[in-house]
Amino acid sequence: MIEKMDKNSVINILRNNFIRSTKAYSIYLRRKTYYNAKRIYNANEIVYHSLNQLLQYDLTDNELGEIINYQFHLENWFIQFQNKEKKILSIEEEFVFEPFEDNIPFPKNFLEIFDI
């Protein structure tokens, strides 16, 4: 069962972990290793959990659509990450994968809609 928090608290957790994920991504871009990618993964897991928590609130159709698109985007990313993770031999190994052909892009409107 999902713990009920007030909506602003959930958005704050989401915002802070989005910032964490973005920072981890900038580090990853300098050195695309498994351990740098894992930082992104860890932050994105919390983002995903926060998105699920937002689903308990009354949302506009636009907000709901953006949350679902963001979840789909992360689910695709998690699948690719986990698949690639099974094949690594070293934490310093290069860790890069290509998006699916039908990849759902990051919903850029999400940041604006939720003031992140």
PDB file of C-alpha atoms in Angstrom:
ATOM      1  CA  MET A   1       0.000   0.000   0.000  1.00  0.00           C
ATOM      2  CA  ILE A   2       1.211   3.504  -0.834  1.00  0.00           C
ATOM      3  CA  GLU A   3       1.808   5.776   2.149  1.00  0.00           C
ATOM      4  CA  LYS A   4      -0.365   8.895   1.967  1.00  0.00           C
ATOM      5  CA  MET A   5       1.631  12.145   2.027  1.00  0.00           C
ATOM      6  CA  ASP A   6       0.407  15.573   1.148  1.00  0.00           C
ATOM      7  CA  LYS A   7       0.809  16.395  -2.527  1.00  0.00           C
ATOM      8  CA  ASN A   8       3.405  19.139  -1.967  1.00  0.00           C
ATOM      9  CA  SER A   9       5.645  16.759  -0.008  1.00  0.00           C
ATOM     10  CA  VAL A  10       5.476  14.216  -2.820  1.00  0.00           C
ATOM     11  CA  ILE A  11       6.304  16.915  -5.385  1.00  0.00           C
ATOM     12  CA  ASN A  12       9.272  18.056  -3.250  1.00  0.00           C
ATOM     13  CA  ILE A  13      10.651  14.505  -3.104  1.00  0.00           C
ATOM     14  CA  LEU A  14      10.097  14.205  -6.844  1.00  0.00           C
ATOM     15  CA  ARG A  15      11.806  17.549  -7.535  1.00  0.00           C
ATOM     16  CA  ASN A  16      14.836  16.779  -5.359  1.00  0.00           C
ATOM     17  CA  ASN A  17      15.356  13.350  -6.881  1.00  0.00           C
ATOM     18  CA  PHE A  18      14.864  14.716 -10.386  1.00  0.00           C
ATOM     19  CA  ILE A  19      17.686  17.165  -9.601  1.00  0.00           C
ATOM     20  CA  ARG A  20      19.723  14.252  -8.216  1.00  0.00           C
ATOM     21  CA  SER A  21      19.097  12.241 -11.392  1.00  0.00           C
ATOM     22  CA  THR A  22      20.070  15.197 -13.575  1.00  0.00           C
ATOM     23  CA  LYS A  23      23.302  15.686 -11.611  1.00  0.00           C
ATOM     24  CA  ALA A  24      24.067  11.968 -11.869  1.00  0.00           C
ATOM     25  CA  TYR A  25      23.452  12.119 -15.623  1.00  0.00           C
ATOM     26  CA  SER A  26      25.927  14.989 -16.028  1.00  0.00           C
ATOM     27  CA  ILE A  27      28.555  12.910 -14.184  1.00  0.00           C
ATOM     28  CA  TYR A  28      27.668   9.888 -16.335  1.00  0.00           C
ATOM     29  CA  LEU A  29      28.188  11.891 -19.543  1.00  0.00           C
ATOM     30  CA  ARG A  30      31.822  12.476 -18.563  1.00  0.00           C
ATOM     31  CA  ARG A  31      32.433   8.763 -17.970  1.00  0.00           C
ATOM     32  CA  LYS A  32      29.771   6.318 -19.140  1.00  0.00           C
ATOM     33  CA  THR A  33      30.431   3.509 -16.691  1.00  0.00           C
ATOM     34  CA  TYR A  34      28.072   1.137 -14.927  1.00  0.00           C
ATOM     35  CA  TYR A  35      28.609   2.721 -11.527  1.00  0.00           C
ATOM     36  CA  ASN A  36      27.825   6.199 -12.881  1.00  0.00           C
ATOM     37  CA  ALA A  37      24.702   4.884 -14.625  1.00  0.00           C
ATOM     38  CA  LYS A  38      23.644   3.160 -11.391  1.00  0.00           C
ATOM     39  CA  ARG A  39      23.438   6.574  -9.688  1.00  0.00           C
ATOM     40  CA  ILE A  40      20.886   7.634 -12.290  1.00  0.00           C
ATOM     41  CA  TYR A  41      18.998   4.378 -11.791  1.00  0.00           C
ATOM     42  CA  ASN A  42      18.835   4.842  -8.017  1.00  0.00           C
ATOM     43  CA  ALA A  43      17.479   8.387  -8.299  1.00  0.00           C
ATOM     44  CA  ASN A  44      15.023   7.376 -11.022  1.00  0.00           C
ATOM     45  CA  GLU A  45      13.611   4.601  -8.829  1.00  0.00           C
ATOM     46  CA  ILE A  46      12.626   7.224  -6.258  1.00  0.00           C
ATOM     47  CA  VAL A  47      11.237   9.472  -9.005  1.00  0.00           C
ATOM     48  CA  TYR A  48       9.142   6.539 -10.244  1.00  0.00           C
ATOM     49  CA  HIS A  49       7.859   5.816  -6.728  1.00  0.00           C
ATOM     50  CA  SER A  50       6.965   9.513  -6.297  1.00  0.00           C
ATOM     51  CA  LEU A  51       5.080   9.475  -9.604  1.00  0.00           C
ATOM     52  CA  ASN A  52       3.051   6.519  -8.314  1.00  0.00           C
ATOM     53  CA  GLN A  53       2.300   8.444  -5.130  1.00  0.00           C
ATOM     54  CA  LEU A  54       0.987  11.385  -7.166  1.00  0.00           C
ATOM     55  CA  LEU A  55      -1.628   9.079  -8.686  1.00  0.00           C
ATOM     56  CA  GLN A  56      -3.540   9.126  -5.374  1.00  0.00           C
ATOM     57  CA  TYR A  57      -4.536  12.760  -5.866  1.00  0.00           C
ATOM     58  CA  ASP A  58      -7.130  14.425  -8.037  1.00  0.00           C
ATOM     59  CA  LEU A  59      -5.251  15.334 -11.196  1.00  0.00           C
ATOM     60  CA  THR A  60      -6.170  17.126 -14.361  1.00  0.00           C
ATOM     61  CA  ASP A  61      -6.192  15.036 -17.527  1.00  0.00           C
ATOM     62  CA  ASN A  62      -3.021  16.861 -18.568  1.00  0.00           C
ATOM     63  CA  GLU A  63      -1.244  16.096 -15.274  1.00  0.00           C
ATOM     64  CA  LEU A  64      -2.313  12.449 -15.392  1.00  0.00           C
ATOM     65  CA  GLY A  65      -1.144  12.103 -18.995  1.00  0.00           C
ATOM     66  CA  GLU A  66       2.272  13.571 -18.193  1.00  0.00           C
ATOM     67  CA  ILE A  67       2.723  11.313 -15.159  1.00  0.00           C
ATOM     68  CA  ILE A  68       1.830   8.228 -17.194  1.00  0.00           C
ATOM     69  CA  ASN A  69       4.165   9.234 -20.044  1.00  0.00           C
ATOM     70  CA  TYR A  70       6.989   9.804 -17.557  1.00  0.00           C
ATOM     71  CA  GLN A  71       6.304   6.385 -16.006  1.00  0.00           C
ATOM     72  CA  PHE A  72       6.360   4.703 -19.421  1.00  0.00           C
ATOM     73  CA  HIS A  73       9.610   6.531 -20.235  1.00  0.00           C
ATOM     74  CA  LEU A  74      11.197   5.307 -16.992  1.00  0.00           C
ATOM     75  CA  GLU A  75       9.840   1.768 -17.383  1.00  0.00           C
ATOM     76  CA  ASN A  76      11.509   1.504 -20.797  1.00  0.00           C
ATOM     77  CA  TRP A  77      14.726   2.888 -19.321  1.00  0.00           C
ATOM     78  CA  PHE A  78      14.605   0.443 -16.370  1.00  0.00           C
ATOM     79  CA  ILE A  79      14.083  -2.531 -18.712  1.00  0.00           C
ATOM     80  CA  GLN A  80      17.067  -1.541 -20.827  1.00  0.00           C
ATOM     81  CA  PHE A  81      19.222  -0.835 -17.781  1.00  0.00           C
ATOM     82  CA  GLN A  82      18.405  -4.168 -16.131  1.00  0.00           C
ATOM     83  CA  ASN A  83      19.032  -6.076 -19.357  1.00  0.00           C
ATOM     84  CA  LYS A  84      22.414  -4.419 -19.857  1.00  0.00           C
ATOM     85  CA  GLU A  85      23.268  -4.802 -16.156  1.00  0.00           C
ATOM     86  CA  LYS A  86      23.053  -8.611 -16.456  1.00  0.00           C
ATOM     87  CA  LYS A  87      25.890  -8.563 -18.989  1.00  0.00           C
ATOM     88  CA  ILE A  88      28.490  -6.406 -17.246  1.00  0.00           C
ATOM     89  CA  LEU A  89      31.701  -7.884 -15.921  1.00  0.00           C
ATOM     90  CA  SER A  90      33.154  -4.797 -14.205  1.00  0.00           C
ATOM     91  CA  ILE A  91      31.637  -1.743 -12.526  1.00  0.00           C
ATOM     92  CA  GLU A  92      34.013   0.394 -14.591  1.00  0.00           C
ATOM     93  CA  GLU A  93      32.833  -1.130 -17.851  1.00  0.00           C
ATOM     94  CA  GLU A  94      31.302   1.195 -20.446  1.00  0.00           C
ATOM     95  CA  PHE A  95      27.540   1.220 -19.912  1.00  0.00           C
ATOM     96  CA  VAL A  96      25.605   2.631 -22.871  1.00  0.00           C
ATOM     97  CA  PHE A  97      22.391   1.534 -24.523  1.00  0.00           C
ATOM     98  CA  GLU A  98      20.250   2.847 -27.343  1.00  0.00           C
ATOM     99  CA  PRO A  99      16.602   3.764 -26.773  1.00  0.00           C
ATOM    100  CA  PHE A 100      13.908   1.477 -28.153  1.00  0.00           C
ATOM    101  CA  GLU A 101      12.639   2.393 -31.621  1.00  0.00           C
ATOM    102  CA  ASP A 102       9.251   3.243 -30.137  1.00  0.00           C
ATOM    103  CA  ASN A 103      10.790   4.883 -27.063  1.00  0.00           C
ATOM    104  CA  ILE A 104       8.566   7.321 -25.220  1.00  0.00           C
ATOM    105  CA  PRO A 105      10.630  10.496 -24.857  1.00  0.00           C
ATOM    106  CA  PHE A 106      11.011  12.311 -21.573  1.00  0.00           C
ATOM    107  CA  PRO A 107       7.853  14.443 -21.179  1.00  0.00           C
ATOM    108  CA  LYS A 108       9.359  17.936 -21.151  1.00  0.00           C
ATOM    109  CA  ASN A 109       6.015  19.509 -20.212  1.00  0.00           C
ATOM    110  CA  PHE A 110       6.130  17.561 -16.954  1.00  0.00           C
ATOM    111  CA  LEU A 111       8.626  19.967 -15.416  1.00  0.00           C
ATOM    112  CA  GLU A 112       6.460  22.972 -16.224  1.00  0.00           C
ATOM    113  CA  ILE A 113       3.158  21.391 -15.193  1.00  0.00           C
ATOM    114  CA  PHE A 114       4.482  20.431 -11.758  1.00  0.00           C
ATOM    115  CA  ASP A 115       6.750  23.486 -11.380  1.00  0.00           C
ATOM    116  CA  ILE A 116       9.953  21.464 -11.151  1.00  0.00           C
TER     117      ILE A 116
END
